[in-house]
XYZ file of C-alpha atoms in Angstrom:
390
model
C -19.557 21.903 -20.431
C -21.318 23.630 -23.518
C -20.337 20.962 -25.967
C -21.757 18.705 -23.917
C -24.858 20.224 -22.861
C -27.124 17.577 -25.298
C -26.240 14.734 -22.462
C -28.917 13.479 -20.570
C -26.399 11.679 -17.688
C -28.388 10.223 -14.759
C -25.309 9.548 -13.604
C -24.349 13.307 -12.597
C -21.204 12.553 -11.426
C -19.226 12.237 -14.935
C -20.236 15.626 -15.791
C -18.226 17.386 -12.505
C -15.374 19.695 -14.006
C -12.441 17.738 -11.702
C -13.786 14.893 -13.662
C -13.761 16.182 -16.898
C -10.415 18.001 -16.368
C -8.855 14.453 -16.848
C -10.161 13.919 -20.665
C -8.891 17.506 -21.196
C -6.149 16.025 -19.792
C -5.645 12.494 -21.321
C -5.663 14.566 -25.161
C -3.252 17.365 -23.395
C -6.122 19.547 -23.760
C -7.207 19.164 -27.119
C -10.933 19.915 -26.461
C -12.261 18.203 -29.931
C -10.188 14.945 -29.093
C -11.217 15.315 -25.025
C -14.877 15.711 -26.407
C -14.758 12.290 -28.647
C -12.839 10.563 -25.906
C -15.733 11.165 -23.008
C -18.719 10.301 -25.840
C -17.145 7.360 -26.884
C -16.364 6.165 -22.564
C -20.287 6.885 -22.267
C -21.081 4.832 -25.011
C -19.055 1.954 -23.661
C -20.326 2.680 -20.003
C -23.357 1.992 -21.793
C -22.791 -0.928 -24.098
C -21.400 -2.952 -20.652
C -23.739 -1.623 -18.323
C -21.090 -0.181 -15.955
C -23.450 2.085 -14.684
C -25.462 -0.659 -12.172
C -21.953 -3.034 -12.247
C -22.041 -2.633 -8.282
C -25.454 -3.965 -8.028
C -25.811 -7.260 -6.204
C -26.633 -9.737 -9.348
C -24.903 -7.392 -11.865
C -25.093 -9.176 -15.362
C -25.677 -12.464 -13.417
C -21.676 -12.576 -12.899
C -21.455 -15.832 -10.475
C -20.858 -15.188 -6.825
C -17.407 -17.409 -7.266
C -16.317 -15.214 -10.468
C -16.257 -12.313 -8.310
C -14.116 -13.332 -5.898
C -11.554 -14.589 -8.169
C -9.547 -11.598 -8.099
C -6.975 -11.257 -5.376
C -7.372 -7.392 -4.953
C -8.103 -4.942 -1.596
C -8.020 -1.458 -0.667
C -5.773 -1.540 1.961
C -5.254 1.715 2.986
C -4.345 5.479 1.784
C -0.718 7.089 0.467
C 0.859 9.494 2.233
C -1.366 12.353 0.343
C -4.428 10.773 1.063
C -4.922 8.795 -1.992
C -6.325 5.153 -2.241
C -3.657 2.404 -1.926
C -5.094 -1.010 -3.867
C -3.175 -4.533 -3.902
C -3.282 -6.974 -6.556
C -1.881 -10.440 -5.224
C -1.431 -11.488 -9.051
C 0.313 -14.822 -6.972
C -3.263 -16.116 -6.114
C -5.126 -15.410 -9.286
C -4.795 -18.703 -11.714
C -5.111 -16.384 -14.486
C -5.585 -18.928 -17.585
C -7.939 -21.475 -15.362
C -10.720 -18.997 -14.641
C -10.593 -17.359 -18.006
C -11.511 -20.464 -19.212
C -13.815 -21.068 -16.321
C -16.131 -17.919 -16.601
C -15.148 -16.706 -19.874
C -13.328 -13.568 -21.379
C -17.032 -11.641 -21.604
C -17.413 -12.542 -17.537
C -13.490 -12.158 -16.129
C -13.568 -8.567 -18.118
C -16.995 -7.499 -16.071
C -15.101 -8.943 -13.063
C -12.239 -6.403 -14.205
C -14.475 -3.754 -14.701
C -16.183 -4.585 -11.222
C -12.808 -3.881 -9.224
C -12.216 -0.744 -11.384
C -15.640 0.872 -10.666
C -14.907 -0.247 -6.883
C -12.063 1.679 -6.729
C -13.485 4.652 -8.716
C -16.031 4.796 -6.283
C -13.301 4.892 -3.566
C -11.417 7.541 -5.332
C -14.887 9.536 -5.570
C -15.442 9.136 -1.673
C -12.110 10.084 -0.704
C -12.038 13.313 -2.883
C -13.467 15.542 -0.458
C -11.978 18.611 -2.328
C -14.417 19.741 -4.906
C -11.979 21.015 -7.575
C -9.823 18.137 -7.235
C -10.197 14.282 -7.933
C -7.778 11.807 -6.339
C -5.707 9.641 -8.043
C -5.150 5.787 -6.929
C -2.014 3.641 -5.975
C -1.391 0.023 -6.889
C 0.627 -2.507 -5.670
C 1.347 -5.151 -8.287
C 2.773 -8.319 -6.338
C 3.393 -11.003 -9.124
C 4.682 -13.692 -6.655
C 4.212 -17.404 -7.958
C 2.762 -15.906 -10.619
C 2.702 -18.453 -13.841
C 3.408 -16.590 -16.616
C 2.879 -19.192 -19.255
C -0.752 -18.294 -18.213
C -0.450 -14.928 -18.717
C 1.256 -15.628 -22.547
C -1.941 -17.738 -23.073
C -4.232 -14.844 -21.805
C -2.797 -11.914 -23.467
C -5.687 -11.349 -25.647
C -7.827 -10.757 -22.634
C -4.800 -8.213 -20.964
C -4.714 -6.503 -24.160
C -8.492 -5.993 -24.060
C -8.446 -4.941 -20.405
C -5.612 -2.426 -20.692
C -7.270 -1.042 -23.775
C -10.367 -0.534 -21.712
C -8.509 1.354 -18.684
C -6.364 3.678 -21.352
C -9.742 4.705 -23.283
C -11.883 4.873 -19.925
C -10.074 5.930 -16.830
C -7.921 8.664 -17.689
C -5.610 10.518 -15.090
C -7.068 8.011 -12.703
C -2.855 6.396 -12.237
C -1.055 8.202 -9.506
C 1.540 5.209 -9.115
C 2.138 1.420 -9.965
C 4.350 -0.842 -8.591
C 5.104 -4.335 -9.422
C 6.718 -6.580 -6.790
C 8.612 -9.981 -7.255
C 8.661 -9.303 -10.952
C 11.489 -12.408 -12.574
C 13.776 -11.902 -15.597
C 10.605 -13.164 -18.109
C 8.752 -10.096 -17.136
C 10.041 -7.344 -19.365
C 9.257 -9.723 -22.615
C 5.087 -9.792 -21.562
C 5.699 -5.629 -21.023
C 6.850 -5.208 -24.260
C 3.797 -7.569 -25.569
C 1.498 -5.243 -23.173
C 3.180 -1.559 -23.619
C 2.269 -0.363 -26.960
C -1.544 -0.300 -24.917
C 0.188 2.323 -22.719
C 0.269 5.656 -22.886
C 3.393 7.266 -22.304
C 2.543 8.740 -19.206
C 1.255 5.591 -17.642
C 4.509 3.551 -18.227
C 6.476 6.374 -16.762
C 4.528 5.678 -13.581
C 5.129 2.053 -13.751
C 7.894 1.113 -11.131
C 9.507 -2.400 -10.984
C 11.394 -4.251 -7.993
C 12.720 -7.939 -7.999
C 12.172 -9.936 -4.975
C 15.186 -7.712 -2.447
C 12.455 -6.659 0.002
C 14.239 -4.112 1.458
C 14.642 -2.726 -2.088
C 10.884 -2.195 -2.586
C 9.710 -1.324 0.674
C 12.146 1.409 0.778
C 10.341 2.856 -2.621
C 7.037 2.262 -1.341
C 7.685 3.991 1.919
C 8.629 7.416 0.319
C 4.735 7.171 -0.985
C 2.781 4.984 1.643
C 3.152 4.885 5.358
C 4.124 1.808 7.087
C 0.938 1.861 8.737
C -0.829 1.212 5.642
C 1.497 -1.514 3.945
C 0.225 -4.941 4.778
C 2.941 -7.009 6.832
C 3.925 -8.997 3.888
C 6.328 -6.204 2.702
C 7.332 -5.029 6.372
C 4.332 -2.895 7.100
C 2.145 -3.167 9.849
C -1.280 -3.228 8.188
C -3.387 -5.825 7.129
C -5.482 -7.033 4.363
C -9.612 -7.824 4.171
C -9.452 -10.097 1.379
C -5.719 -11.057 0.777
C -5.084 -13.110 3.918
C -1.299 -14.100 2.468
C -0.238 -10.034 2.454
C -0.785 -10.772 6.873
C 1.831 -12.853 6.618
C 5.757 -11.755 6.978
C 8.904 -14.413 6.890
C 12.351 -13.525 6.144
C 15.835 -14.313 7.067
C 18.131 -12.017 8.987
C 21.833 -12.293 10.917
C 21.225 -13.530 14.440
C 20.956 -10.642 16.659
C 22.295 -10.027 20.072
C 18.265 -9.107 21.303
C 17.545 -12.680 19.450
C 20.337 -14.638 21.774
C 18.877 -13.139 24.587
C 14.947 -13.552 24.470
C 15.183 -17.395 22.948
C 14.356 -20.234 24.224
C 16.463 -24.138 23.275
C 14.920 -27.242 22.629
C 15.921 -30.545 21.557
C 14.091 -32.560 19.095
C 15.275 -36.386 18.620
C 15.259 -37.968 15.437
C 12.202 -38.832 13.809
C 10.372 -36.727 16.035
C 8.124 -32.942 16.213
C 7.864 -30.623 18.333
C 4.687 -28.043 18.654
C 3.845 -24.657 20.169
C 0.210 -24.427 20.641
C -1.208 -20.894 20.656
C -5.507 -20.099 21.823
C -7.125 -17.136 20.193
C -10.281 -16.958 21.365
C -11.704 -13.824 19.397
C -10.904 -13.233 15.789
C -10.417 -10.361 13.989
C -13.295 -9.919 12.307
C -14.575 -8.292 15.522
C -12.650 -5.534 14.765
C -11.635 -4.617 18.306
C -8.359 -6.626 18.517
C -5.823 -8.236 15.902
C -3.968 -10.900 17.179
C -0.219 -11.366 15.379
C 1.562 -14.932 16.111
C 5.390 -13.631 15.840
C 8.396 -16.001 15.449
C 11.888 -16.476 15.087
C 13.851 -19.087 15.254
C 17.740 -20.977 14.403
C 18.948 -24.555 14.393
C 22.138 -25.126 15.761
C 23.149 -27.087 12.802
C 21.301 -28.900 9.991
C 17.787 -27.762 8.810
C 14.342 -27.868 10.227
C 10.890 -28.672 8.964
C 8.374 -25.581 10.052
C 4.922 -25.413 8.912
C 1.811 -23.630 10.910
C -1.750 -25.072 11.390
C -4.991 -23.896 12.833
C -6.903 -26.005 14.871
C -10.779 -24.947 15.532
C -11.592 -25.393 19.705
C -13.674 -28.164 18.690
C -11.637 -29.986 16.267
C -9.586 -32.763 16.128
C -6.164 -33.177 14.939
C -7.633 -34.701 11.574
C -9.205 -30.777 10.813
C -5.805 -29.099 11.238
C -5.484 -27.006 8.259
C -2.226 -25.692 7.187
C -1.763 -21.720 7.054
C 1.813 -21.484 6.584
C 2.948 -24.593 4.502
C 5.249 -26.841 5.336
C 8.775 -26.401 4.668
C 12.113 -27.603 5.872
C 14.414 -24.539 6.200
C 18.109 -24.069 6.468
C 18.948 -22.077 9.521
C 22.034 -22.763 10.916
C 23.717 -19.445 10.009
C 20.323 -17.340 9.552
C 17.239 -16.784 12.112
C 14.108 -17.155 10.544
C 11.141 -14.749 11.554
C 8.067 -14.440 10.338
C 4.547 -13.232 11.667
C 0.763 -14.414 10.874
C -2.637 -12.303 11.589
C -4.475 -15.158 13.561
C -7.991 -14.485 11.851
C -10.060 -17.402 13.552
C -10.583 -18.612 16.619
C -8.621 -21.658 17.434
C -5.559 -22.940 18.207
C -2.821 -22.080 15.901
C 0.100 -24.720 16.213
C 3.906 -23.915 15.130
C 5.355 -27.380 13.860
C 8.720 -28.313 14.046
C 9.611 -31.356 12.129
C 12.234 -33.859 12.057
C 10.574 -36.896 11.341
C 12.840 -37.038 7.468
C 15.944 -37.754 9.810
C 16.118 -40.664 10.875
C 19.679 -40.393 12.574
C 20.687 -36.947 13.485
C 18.662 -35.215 15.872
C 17.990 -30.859 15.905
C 18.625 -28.700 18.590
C 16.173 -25.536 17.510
C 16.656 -22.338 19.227
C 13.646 -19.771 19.445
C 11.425 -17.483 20.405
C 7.674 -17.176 19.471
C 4.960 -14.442 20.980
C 1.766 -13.259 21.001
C 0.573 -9.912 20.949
C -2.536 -7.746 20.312
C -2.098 -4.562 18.689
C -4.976 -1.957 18.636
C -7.217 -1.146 15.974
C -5.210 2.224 15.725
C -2.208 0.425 15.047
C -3.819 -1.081 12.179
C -4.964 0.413 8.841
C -8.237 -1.206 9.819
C -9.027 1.659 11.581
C -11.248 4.729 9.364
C -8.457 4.335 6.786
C -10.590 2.816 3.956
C -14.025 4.014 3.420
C -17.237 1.877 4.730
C -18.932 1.909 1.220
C -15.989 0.340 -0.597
C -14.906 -1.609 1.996
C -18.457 -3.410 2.284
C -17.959 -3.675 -1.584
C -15.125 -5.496 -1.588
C -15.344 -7.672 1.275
C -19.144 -8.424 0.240
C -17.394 -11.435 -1.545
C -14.900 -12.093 0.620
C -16.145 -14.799 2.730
């Protein structure tokens, strides 16, 4: 603190030892190279105005820019630390680069990083210790000829996180990553310290692969349902969704349902929910499973507004025809409007052979405890994020 007694911070905050620790840290306590390190993060703070970044009209960033980035606070790790999702799947990386520009998608960057560090501040209620954050990567239908084409922008942003947010890493993991990936991390590691890559973890697409290494860290509680969990997402409305395939099960034979459905014809479950989530006092999950007896299906699901007609269904679950003869597929969708959500069944392709589908579909309303709705993000951060969520 004596070598830095000349600073005039109004933000206070930077100057608390746990803080500092981490630059002590990040230059394995080498107090001349920790000392350079924090001048040279205040000068940048500074230079981009990251001080007021959470301010509504920061840097006149549009509205839209903001929400461009698929990212959440979804809950805390097993040790109390933040837990934040990137769905990397739903950000058209190259498009909105060009869009907004490098200058605006980096203080969109920096927006979400100062949103979290605020979290991480919050939820540090020990004062000689500062938490450390989790994030889940999931890179799902992610283009990566767009990422190629932005890697001047990465390089800049990882730059930025190495020189500015020390220590501030407890654990990364990327989900869905293909066979390409490992090229754009050896374009994107020598940005990297050492200690950050060892704290990289990656996982192909085997589910239960992944959510057996990110329930030795999170609670299931706190994972969204897209990897098995039973929590749920503000802002990432695909991580509420679940579908796999599984070997039919005895319990499966006995709860389901048949149904014939002729050739060139649907069939539909209709489903009201008459209060939505956002009230915050119940969550209502549409859970399915279903088989053919031979020959595939078409399934999509569609919400339906109470006052709508059939021409404002909107698709939620696209449509897809699925082979199921040998397999059950289940899945399960956070119903987050009031309406009528409708599971289609489609065989209008065939025009000969008709489907006999067997199945078994459900309702139900867990409680807000169930849910890592609950107190398990903090109010502050969660009005940040979800401020441009709608």
């Amino acid at each position: 603190m004596q070598r830095l007694r000349d600073l005039e911070l109004e933000n206070q905050d930077l100057m608390e030892d746990r803080r500092l620790i981490n630059w002590l840290r990040a230059r394995d306590l080498k107090l001349d190279a920790a000392e350079t390190m924090f001048r040279k993060h205040l000068d940048w703070r500074q230079e981009n105005k990251i001080d007021t970044i959470l301010e509504p009209g920061f840097n006149n960033i549009p509205e839209e820019a903001l929400k461009m980035l698929p990212a959440d606070i979804v809950g805390v790790d097993k040790y109390g630390n933040p837990v934040t999702v990137l769905f990397a799947g739903g950000f058209e990386i190259k498009k909105n680069i060009q869009k907004y520009g490098k200058k605006t998608a980096l203080d969109v960057f920096h927006f979400y990083l100062e949103a979290a560090l605020e979290d991480l501040r919050v939820k540090s209620t020990d004062p000689y210790v500062f938490r450390k954050a989790d994030y889940i990567l999931d890179i799902e239908d992610l283009r990566f000829k767009d990422c190629f084409a932005s890697e001047d922008t990465f390089a800049t942003f990882l730059k930025e996180v190495e020189a500015n947010y020390p220590e501030a890493l407890n654990k990364a993991y990327v989900l869905n990553a293909p066979s390409v990936l490992p090229v754009l991390w050896n374009i994107l590691k020598p940005f990297l310290s050492q200690k950050t890559i060892g704290n990289v973890h990656f996982f192909n697409s085997n589910l239960a692969q992944f959510q057996s290494a990110l329930l030795e860290q999170i609670d299931i509680s706190q994972l969204p349902r897209k990897w098995g969990g039973t929590g749920y997402s503000q802002r990432i409305h695909q991580l509420n969704r679940f579908i796999s395939t599984s070997e039919i099960s005895a319990e499966f034979e006995e709860n389901c349902r048949e149904r014939a459905i002729a050739a060139g014809d649907t069939f539909e479950l209709t489903f009201e929910v008459e209060a939505p989530n956002a009230l915050l006092s119940i969550i209502t999950y549409d859970i399915w499973s279903f088989k053919t007896k031979s020959y595939d299906i078409g399934f999509a699901v569609l919400h339906r507004p109470f006052s709508g007609s059939d021409l404002e269904e909107k698709e939620i679950i696209e449509y897809k025809r699925v082979n199921v003869q040998k397999l059950v597929h289940s899945g399960s969708l956070l119903c987050e409007m009031s309406g009528h959500y409708i599971l289609r069944f489609d065989n209008t392709y065939s025009r000969l052979r008709a489907k006999d589908i067997i199945y078994h579909v459900e309702m139900t309303e867990p409680t807000i405890n169930g849910s890592c709705i609950a107190d398990a993000r903090n109010k502050t951060v969660s009005r940040l994020f979800a401020l441009f969520s709608t």
